[in-house]
PDB file of C-alpha atoms in Angstrom:
ATOM      1  CA  ALA A   1     -26.107 -34.169  19.120  1.00  0.00           C
ATOM      2  CA  GLN A   2     -26.807 -35.993  21.899  1.00  0.00           C
ATOM      3  CA  SER A   3     -25.684 -36.301  25.378  1.00  0.00           C
ATOM      4  CA  VAL A   4     -26.441 -37.823  28.684  1.00  0.00           C
ATOM      5  CA  THR A   5     -25.876 -36.723  32.395  1.00  0.00           C
ATOM      6  CA  GLN A   6     -26.110 -38.858  35.354  1.00  0.00           C
ATOM      7  CA  LEU A   7     -26.257 -36.433  38.074  1.00  0.00           C
ATOM      8  CA  ASP A   8     -24.787 -38.646  40.877  1.00  0.00           C
ATOM      9  CA  SER A   9     -21.845 -40.793  40.553  1.00  0.00           C
ATOM     10  CA  HIS A  10     -22.424 -42.676  43.599  1.00  0.00           C
ATOM     11  CA  VAL A  11     -25.657 -43.513  45.387  1.00  0.00           C
ATOM     12  CA  SER A  12     -25.921 -45.129  48.616  1.00  0.00           C
ATOM     13  CA  VAL A  13     -29.247 -46.741  50.010  1.00  0.00           C
ATOM     14  CA  SER A  14     -30.532 -48.984  53.051  1.00  0.00           C
ATOM     15  CA  GLU A  15     -31.835 -52.351  51.648  1.00  0.00           C
ATOM     16  CA  GLY A  16     -35.768 -52.182  51.533  1.00  0.00           C
ATOM     17  CA  THR A  17     -35.669 -48.224  51.159  1.00  0.00           C
ATOM     18  CA  PRO A  18     -36.411 -46.773  47.394  1.00  0.00           C
ATOM     19  CA  VAL A  19     -33.813 -46.201  44.592  1.00  0.00           C
ATOM     20  CA  LEU A  20     -33.845 -43.404  42.398  1.00  0.00           C
ATOM     21  CA  LEU A  21     -31.154 -42.893  39.866  1.00  0.00           C
ATOM     22  CA  ARG A  22     -31.187 -39.734  38.000  1.00  0.00           C
ATOM     23  CA  CYS A  23     -30.614 -39.259  34.097  1.00  0.00           C
ATOM     24  CA  ASN A  24     -30.910 -36.224  32.015  1.00  0.00           C
ATOM     25  CA  TYR A  25     -30.578 -36.277  28.278  1.00  0.00           C
ATOM     26  CA  SER A  26     -30.128 -33.612  25.621  1.00  0.00           C
ATOM     27  CA  SER A  27     -31.302 -34.576  22.074  1.00  0.00           C
ATOM     28  CA  SER A  28     -32.487 -32.557  19.261  1.00  0.00           C
ATOM     29  CA  TYR A  29     -34.958 -35.391  18.148  1.00  0.00           C
ATOM     30  CA  SER A  30     -37.173 -37.621  19.955  1.00  0.00           C
ATOM     31  CA  PRO A  31     -34.774 -40.254  21.309  1.00  0.00           C
ATOM     32  CA  SER A  32     -34.802 -43.648  22.522  1.00  0.00           C
ATOM     33  CA  LEU A  33     -33.666 -44.369  26.059  1.00  0.00           C
ATOM     34  CA  PHE A  34     -32.098 -47.274  27.892  1.00  0.00           C
ATOM     35  CA  TRP A  35     -30.912 -47.999  31.204  1.00  0.00           C
ATOM     36  CA  TYR A  36     -28.247 -50.818  31.340  1.00  0.00           C
ATOM     37  CA  VAL A  37     -26.845 -52.592  34.723  1.00  0.00           C
ATOM     38  CA  GLN A  38     -23.383 -54.103  34.978  1.00  0.00           C
ATOM     39  CA  HIS A  39     -22.665 -56.058  38.030  1.00  0.00           C
ATOM     40  CA  PRO A  40     -18.828 -56.209  38.983  1.00  0.00           C
ATOM     41  CA  ASN A  41     -16.524 -57.809  36.268  1.00  0.00           C
ATOM     42  CA  LYS A  42     -19.589 -58.642  34.303  1.00  0.00           C
ATOM     43  CA  GLY A  43     -21.036 -57.312  30.734  1.00  0.00           C
ATOM     44  CA  LEU A  44     -23.752 -54.802  30.689  1.00  0.00           C
ATOM     45  CA  GLN A  45     -27.476 -55.923  30.633  1.00  0.00           C
ATOM     46  CA  LEU A  46     -30.447 -54.024  29.445  1.00  0.00           C
ATOM     47  CA  LEU A  47     -32.834 -53.339  32.309  1.00  0.00           C
ATOM     48  CA  LEU A  48     -35.418 -51.194  30.193  1.00  0.00           C
ATOM     49  CA  LYS A  49     -36.056 -48.938  27.411  1.00  0.00           C
ATOM     50  CA  TYR A  50     -38.250 -46.475  26.084  1.00  0.00           C
ATOM     51  CA  THR A  51     -39.046 -45.949  22.558  1.00  0.00           C
ATOM     52  CA  SER A  52     -41.807 -43.621  22.042  1.00  0.00           C
ATOM     53  CA  ALA A  53     -44.544 -45.900  23.408  1.00  0.00           C
ATOM     54  CA  ALA A  54     -45.709 -45.486  26.922  1.00  0.00           C
ATOM     55  CA  THR A  55     -43.862 -43.069  29.047  1.00  0.00           C
ATOM     56  CA  LEU A  56     -43.657 -45.216  32.125  1.00  0.00           C
ATOM     57  CA  VAL A  57     -41.570 -48.075  31.358  1.00  0.00           C
ATOM     58  CA  LYS A  58     -41.053 -51.334  33.299  1.00  0.00           C
ATOM     59  CA  GLY A  59     -38.414 -53.393  33.431  1.00  0.00           C
ATOM     60  CA  ILE A  60     -36.610 -56.448  34.732  1.00  0.00           C
ATOM     61  CA  ASN A  61     -36.014 -56.814  38.550  1.00  0.00           C
ATOM     62  CA  GLY A  62     -38.785 -54.613  39.858  1.00  0.00           C
ATOM     63  CA  PHE A  63     -37.197 -51.407  38.310  1.00  0.00           C
ATOM     64  CA  GLU A  64     -39.194 -48.852  36.094  1.00  0.00           C
ATOM     65  CA  ALA A  65     -38.417 -45.463  34.569  1.00  0.00           C
ATOM     66  CA  GLU A  66     -40.477 -42.466  33.451  1.00  0.00           C
ATOM     67  CA  PHE A  67     -39.896 -40.277  30.268  1.00  0.00           C
ATOM     68  CA  LYS A  68     -40.390 -36.917  30.786  1.00  0.00           C
ATOM     69  CA  LYS A  69     -39.956 -34.664  27.785  1.00  0.00           C
ATOM     70  CA  SER A  70     -40.429 -31.429  29.371  1.00  0.00           C
ATOM     71  CA  GLU A  71     -37.996 -32.103  31.792  1.00  0.00           C
ATOM     72  CA  THR A  72     -35.693 -34.489  29.255  1.00  0.00           C
ATOM     73  CA  SER A  73     -35.486 -36.762  31.912  1.00  0.00           C
ATOM     74  CA  PHE A  74     -35.489 -40.520  32.421  1.00  0.00           C
ATOM     75  CA  HIS A  75     -35.008 -41.383  36.099  1.00  0.00           C
ATOM     76  CA  LEU A  76     -34.716 -45.102  37.124  1.00  0.00           C
ATOM     77  CA  THR A  77     -36.541 -45.999  40.120  1.00  0.00           C
ATOM     78  CA  LYS A  78     -37.312 -49.223  42.594  1.00  0.00           C
ATOM     79  CA  PRO A  79     -39.724 -49.174  45.584  1.00  0.00           C
ATOM     80  CA  SER A  80     -37.432 -51.586  47.748  1.00  0.00           C
ATOM     81  CA  ALA A  81     -33.664 -52.104  47.042  1.00  0.00           C
ATOM     82  CA  HIS A  82     -32.461 -55.546  47.533  1.00  0.00           C
ATOM     83  CA  MET A  83     -28.578 -56.119  47.930  1.00  0.00           C
ATOM     84  CA  SER A  84     -28.388 -58.156  44.714  1.00  0.00           C
ATOM     85  CA  ASP A  85     -28.996 -54.186  43.407  1.00  0.00           C
ATOM     86  CA  ALA A  86     -25.592 -53.101  44.009  1.00  0.00           C
ATOM     87  CA  ALA A  87     -23.874 -52.526  40.586  1.00  0.00           C
ATOM     88  CA  GLU A  88     -23.292 -49.641  37.985  1.00  0.00           C
ATOM     89  CA  TYR A  89     -25.942 -48.209  36.100  1.00  0.00           C
ATOM     90  CA  PHE A  90     -26.075 -46.391  32.671  1.00  0.00           C
ATOM     91  CA  CYS A  91     -28.380 -44.205  31.029  1.00  0.00           C
ATOM     92  CA  VAL A  92     -28.215 -44.685  27.265  1.00  0.00           C
ATOM     93  CA  VAL A  93     -29.687 -42.511  24.374  1.00  0.00           C
ATOM     94  CA  THR A  94     -29.645 -42.883  20.776  1.00  0.00           C
ATOM     95  CA  LEU A  95     -31.871 -41.347  17.964  1.00  0.00           C
ATOM     96  CA  SER A  96     -32.606 -44.929  16.723  1.00  0.00           C
ATOM     97  CA  TYR A  97     -31.343 -48.547  16.679  1.00  0.00           C
ATOM     98  CA  GLY A  98     -28.564 -49.200  14.740  1.00  0.00           C
ATOM     99  CA  GLN A  99     -26.990 -45.745  15.326  1.00  0.00           C
ATOM    100  CA  ASN A 100     -24.386 -44.912  17.943  1.00  0.00           C
ATOM    101  CA  PHE A 101     -25.438 -45.555  21.401  1.00  0.00           C
ATOM    102  CA  VAL A 102     -24.278 -42.470  23.582  1.00  0.00           C
ATOM    103  CA  PHE A 103     -23.411 -43.715  27.120  1.00  0.00           C
ATOM    104  CA  GLY A 104     -24.081 -41.617  30.192  1.00  0.00           C
ATOM    105  CA  PRO A 105     -20.846 -41.824  32.833  1.00  0.00           C
ATOM    106  CA  GLY A 106     -22.711 -44.149  34.988  1.00  0.00           C
ATOM    107  CA  THR A 107     -23.777 -44.341  38.538  1.00  0.00           C
ATOM    108  CA  ARG A 108     -22.500 -46.768  41.332  1.00  0.00           C
ATOM    109  CA  LEU A 109     -25.316 -48.019  43.431  1.00  0.00           C
ATOM    110  CA  SER A 110     -24.272 -49.462  46.853  1.00  0.00           C
ATOM    111  CA  VAL A 111     -27.130 -51.025  48.950  1.00  0.00           C
ATOM    112  CA  LEU A 112     -26.604 -51.389  52.791  1.00  0.00           C
ATOM    113  CA  PRO A 113     -27.766 -53.794  55.216  1.00  0.00           C
TER     114      PRO A 113
ATOM    115  CA  ASN B   1     -26.892 -69.828  24.735  1.00  0.00           C
ATOM    116  CA  ALA B   2     -27.693 -67.130  22.126  1.00  0.00           C
ATOM    117  CA  GLY B   3     -25.743 -63.975  22.634  1.00  0.00           C
ATOM    118  CA  VAL B   4     -22.178 -62.169  22.138  1.00  0.00           C
ATOM    119  CA  THR B   5     -19.052 -64.162  22.685  1.00  0.00           C
ATOM    120  CA  GLN B   6     -15.989 -62.349  22.995  1.00  0.00           C
ATOM    121  CA  THR B   7     -12.295 -63.966  23.383  1.00  0.00           C
ATOM    122  CA  PRO B   8      -9.713 -63.702  25.354  1.00  0.00           C
ATOM    123  CA  LYS B   9     -11.296 -62.545  28.509  1.00  0.00           C
ATOM    124  CA  PHE B  10      -8.024 -61.565  29.879  1.00  0.00           C
ATOM    125  CA  GLN B  11      -4.908 -60.046  28.072  1.00  0.00           C
ATOM    126  CA  VAL B  12      -1.545 -58.792  28.924  1.00  0.00           C
ATOM    127  CA  LEU B  13       0.634 -56.925  26.215  1.00  0.00           C
ATOM    128  CA  LYS B  14       3.905 -55.300  26.230  1.00  0.00           C
ATOM    129  CA  THR B  15       4.339 -51.968  24.380  1.00  0.00           C
ATOM    130  CA  GLY B  16       4.229 -52.337  20.882  1.00  0.00           C
ATOM    131  CA  GLN B  17       2.739 -55.948  20.672  1.00  0.00           C
ATOM    132  CA  SER B  18       0.080 -56.409  18.549  1.00  0.00           C
ATOM    133  CA  MET B  19      -3.267 -58.420  19.191  1.00  0.00           C
ATOM    134  CA  THR B  20      -6.742 -59.350  17.830  1.00  0.00           C
ATOM    135  CA  LEU B  21     -10.062 -59.394  20.004  1.00  0.00           C
ATOM    136  CA  GLN B  22     -12.380 -61.535  18.492  1.00  0.00           C
ATOM    137  CA  CYS B  23     -16.166 -61.322  18.915  1.00  0.00           C
ATOM    138  CA  ALA B  24     -19.142 -63.486  17.658  1.00  0.00           C
ATOM    139  CA  GLN B  25     -22.781 -63.129  17.774  1.00  0.00           C
ATOM    140  CA  ASP B  26     -25.421 -65.970  17.142  1.00  0.00           C
ATOM    141  CA  MET B  27     -28.645 -63.783  17.064  1.00  0.00           C
ATOM    142  CA  ASN B  28     -28.416 -62.797  13.310  1.00  0.00           C
ATOM    143  CA  HIS B  29     -27.876 -58.783  13.952  1.00  0.00           C
ATOM    144  CA  ASN B  30     -26.960 -56.470  11.460  1.00  0.00           C
ATOM    145  CA  SER B  31     -25.105 -54.038  14.071  1.00  0.00           C
ATOM    146  CA  MET B  32     -22.208 -54.875  15.489  1.00  0.00           C
ATOM    147  CA  TYR B  33     -20.103 -52.678  18.023  1.00  0.00           C
ATOM    148  CA  TRP B  34     -16.586 -52.413  19.838  1.00  0.00           C
ATOM    149  CA  TYR B  35     -16.721 -49.965  22.965  1.00  0.00           C
ATOM    150  CA  ARG B  36     -13.957 -49.599  25.704  1.00  0.00           C
ATOM    151  CA  GLN B  37     -14.642 -48.700  29.129  1.00  0.00           C
ATOM    152  CA  ASP B  38     -12.432 -46.645  31.500  1.00  0.00           C
ATOM    153  CA  PRO B  39     -13.239 -45.386  35.092  1.00  0.00           C
ATOM    154  CA  GLY B  40     -15.420 -42.495  35.185  1.00  0.00           C
ATOM    155  CA  MET B  41     -15.703 -42.364  31.526  1.00  0.00           C
ATOM    156  CA  GLY B  42     -18.383 -44.798  30.906  1.00  0.00           C
ATOM    157  CA  LEU B  43     -18.522 -46.631  27.556  1.00  0.00           C
ATOM    158  CA  ARG B  44     -16.989 -44.940  24.440  1.00  0.00           C
ATOM    159  CA  LEU B  45     -17.341 -46.224  20.781  1.00  0.00           C
ATOM    160  CA  ILE B  46     -14.551 -47.024  19.323  1.00  0.00           C
ATOM    161  CA  TYR B  47     -15.884 -48.789  15.591  1.00  0.00           C
ATOM    162  CA  TYR B  48     -19.234 -49.698  14.472  1.00  0.00           C
ATOM    163  CA  SER B  49     -20.383 -51.934  11.549  1.00  0.00           C
ATOM    164  CA  ALA B  50     -23.947 -51.298  10.990  1.00  0.00           C
ATOM    165  CA  SER B  51     -23.957 -54.419   8.392  1.00  0.00           C
ATOM    166  CA  GLU B  52     -21.669 -56.819   7.050  1.00  0.00           C
ATOM    167  CA  GLY B  53     -19.360 -55.413   4.682  1.00  0.00           C
ATOM    168  CA  THR B  54     -19.185 -51.837   6.327  1.00  0.00           C
ATOM    169  CA  THR B  55     -17.445 -50.707   9.214  1.00  0.00           C
ATOM    170  CA  ASP B  56     -17.200 -46.893  10.720  1.00  0.00           C
ATOM    171  CA  LYS B  57     -15.249 -45.125  13.132  1.00  0.00           C
ATOM    172  CA  GLY B  58     -16.843 -44.233  16.192  1.00  0.00           C
ATOM    173  CA  GLU B  59     -15.705 -41.517  19.282  1.00  0.00           C
ATOM    174  CA  VAL B  60     -12.151 -43.269  19.490  1.00  0.00           C
ATOM    175  CA  PRO B  61     -10.538 -45.191  16.860  1.00  0.00           C
ATOM    176  CA  ASN B  62      -7.313 -44.171  16.783  1.00  0.00           C
ATOM    177  CA  GLY B  63      -4.789 -46.668  17.191  1.00  0.00           C
ATOM    178  CA  TYR B  64      -7.503 -49.441  16.425  1.00  0.00           C
ATOM    179  CA  ASN B  65      -8.467 -51.656  13.217  1.00  0.00           C
ATOM    180  CA  VAL B  66     -11.586 -53.838  12.785  1.00  0.00           C
ATOM    181  CA  SER B  67     -12.872 -56.258  10.463  1.00  0.00           C
ATOM    182  CA  ARG B  68     -16.288 -57.295   9.987  1.00  0.00           C
ATOM    183  CA  LEU B  69     -15.527 -61.075   8.688  1.00  0.00           C
ATOM    184  CA  ASN B  70     -19.157 -61.977   8.194  1.00  0.00           C
ATOM    185  CA  LYS B  71     -22.501 -61.244   9.813  1.00  0.00           C
ATOM    186  CA  ARG B  72     -21.585 -63.112  12.758  1.00  0.00           C
ATOM    187  CA  GLU B  73     -18.171 -61.894  13.533  1.00  0.00           C
ATOM    188  CA  PHE B  74     -16.456 -58.570  14.292  1.00  0.00           C
ATOM    189  CA  SER B  75     -12.825 -58.212  15.396  1.00  0.00           C
ATOM    190  CA  LEU B  76     -10.884 -55.539  16.918  1.00  0.00           C
ATOM    191  CA  ARG B  77      -7.228 -55.198  16.289  1.00  0.00           C
ATOM    192  CA  LEU B  78      -4.535 -53.256  17.996  1.00  0.00           C
ATOM    193  CA  GLU B  79      -1.269 -52.909  15.702  1.00  0.00           C
ATOM    194  CA  SER B  80       1.186 -51.445  18.288  1.00  0.00           C
ATOM    195  CA  ALA B  81      -0.452 -51.654  21.758  1.00  0.00           C
ATOM    196  CA  ALA B  82       0.459 -48.471  24.040  1.00  0.00           C
ATOM    197  CA  PRO B  83      -0.251 -48.163  27.901  1.00  0.00           C
ATOM    198  CA  SER B  84      -3.063 -45.879  27.137  1.00  0.00           C
ATOM    199  CA  GLN B  85      -5.162 -48.787  25.474  1.00  0.00           C
ATOM    200  CA  THR B  86      -5.062 -50.660  28.957  1.00  0.00           C
ATOM    201  CA  SER B  87      -8.885 -50.852  29.546  1.00  0.00           C
ATOM    202  CA  VAL B  88     -12.033 -53.187  29.369  1.00  0.00           C
ATOM    203  CA  TYR B  89     -13.077 -53.691  25.774  1.00  0.00           C
ATOM    204  CA  PHE B  90     -16.729 -54.597  25.067  1.00  0.00           C
ATOM    205  CA  CYS B  91     -18.417 -56.010  22.097  1.00  0.00           C
ATOM    206  CA  ALA B  92     -21.954 -55.471  21.247  1.00  0.00           C
ATOM    207  CA  SER B  93     -24.687 -56.603  18.607  1.00  0.00           C
ATOM    208  CA  SER B  94     -27.991 -54.949  18.118  1.00  0.00           C
ATOM    209  CA  ASP B  95     -31.412 -55.131  16.417  1.00  0.00           C
ATOM    210  CA  VAL B  96     -34.724 -52.914  16.303  1.00  0.00           C
ATOM    211  CA  ILE B  97     -36.696 -54.679  18.783  1.00  0.00           C
ATOM    212  CA  TYR B  98     -34.348 -55.476  21.377  1.00  0.00           C
ATOM    213  CA  GLY B  99     -31.452 -52.976  21.528  1.00  0.00           C
ATOM    214  CA  TYR B 100     -27.824 -53.900  22.526  1.00  0.00           C
ATOM    215  CA  THR B 101     -26.657 -57.217  23.792  1.00  0.00           C
ATOM    216  CA  PHE B 102     -23.167 -57.024  25.161  1.00  0.00           C
ATOM    217  CA  GLY B 103     -20.176 -59.643  25.635  1.00  0.00           C
ATOM    218  CA  SER B 104     -18.752 -60.235  28.696  1.00  0.00           C
ATOM    219  CA  GLY B 105     -15.826 -57.921  28.132  1.00  0.00           C
ATOM    220  CA  THR B 106     -11.884 -58.489  27.467  1.00  0.00           C
ATOM    221  CA  ARG B 107      -9.990 -56.921  30.297  1.00  0.00           C
ATOM    222  CA  LEU B 108      -6.504 -55.592  28.680  1.00  0.00           C
ATOM    223  CA  THR B 109      -3.514 -54.240  30.326  1.00  0.00           C
ATOM    224  CA  VAL B 110      -0.637 -52.847  28.286  1.00  0.00           C
ATOM    225  CA  VAL B 111       2.829 -52.744  30.299  1.00  0.00           C
TER     226      VAL B 111
END
């Protein structure tokens, strides 16, 4: 069965500094992996996805993530945080589209001025 | 704009009341889902529908029923609401290329 671990429930960074949100997964098969962002009182928006193509995936708003099979990780990074990045971020794994997506518990990102 | 539309956005129910949450998508997706989101627990799947005419239970189906009325619409019904069902509910649809598209959510409080 798949599972997703987000190692930090809350990350706080200063504006202009790098962001690292960690995600590890457990899956018996080659998974598809996603990062979603949820701003306060909003729905979830897709940031980026990995589906067995390039291991370094670029998403919207300057975010990117690298799939590392040996480490079973899919960490989300951004070189320079912006105030508008403050939100909840969810790492998601699924074996294939149309099947159940397994969500991590989320990481709340705070950006300090 | 194309996407997933949920109604209502907010609802307060008394224990034992019933209600139906409506969801419609206009992206011609086959698969649709209902999730609930609770603090510290991420999103948990209630029911999903892989195609029109089919529905399957997810992780937390108890206390809920669903109807896939047609390809566009997937409703979630609470027959007898309980305080434990206080949550934010999200509908989503998916396709092979773009993954999930979520609705904006329904904030339900059961008192």
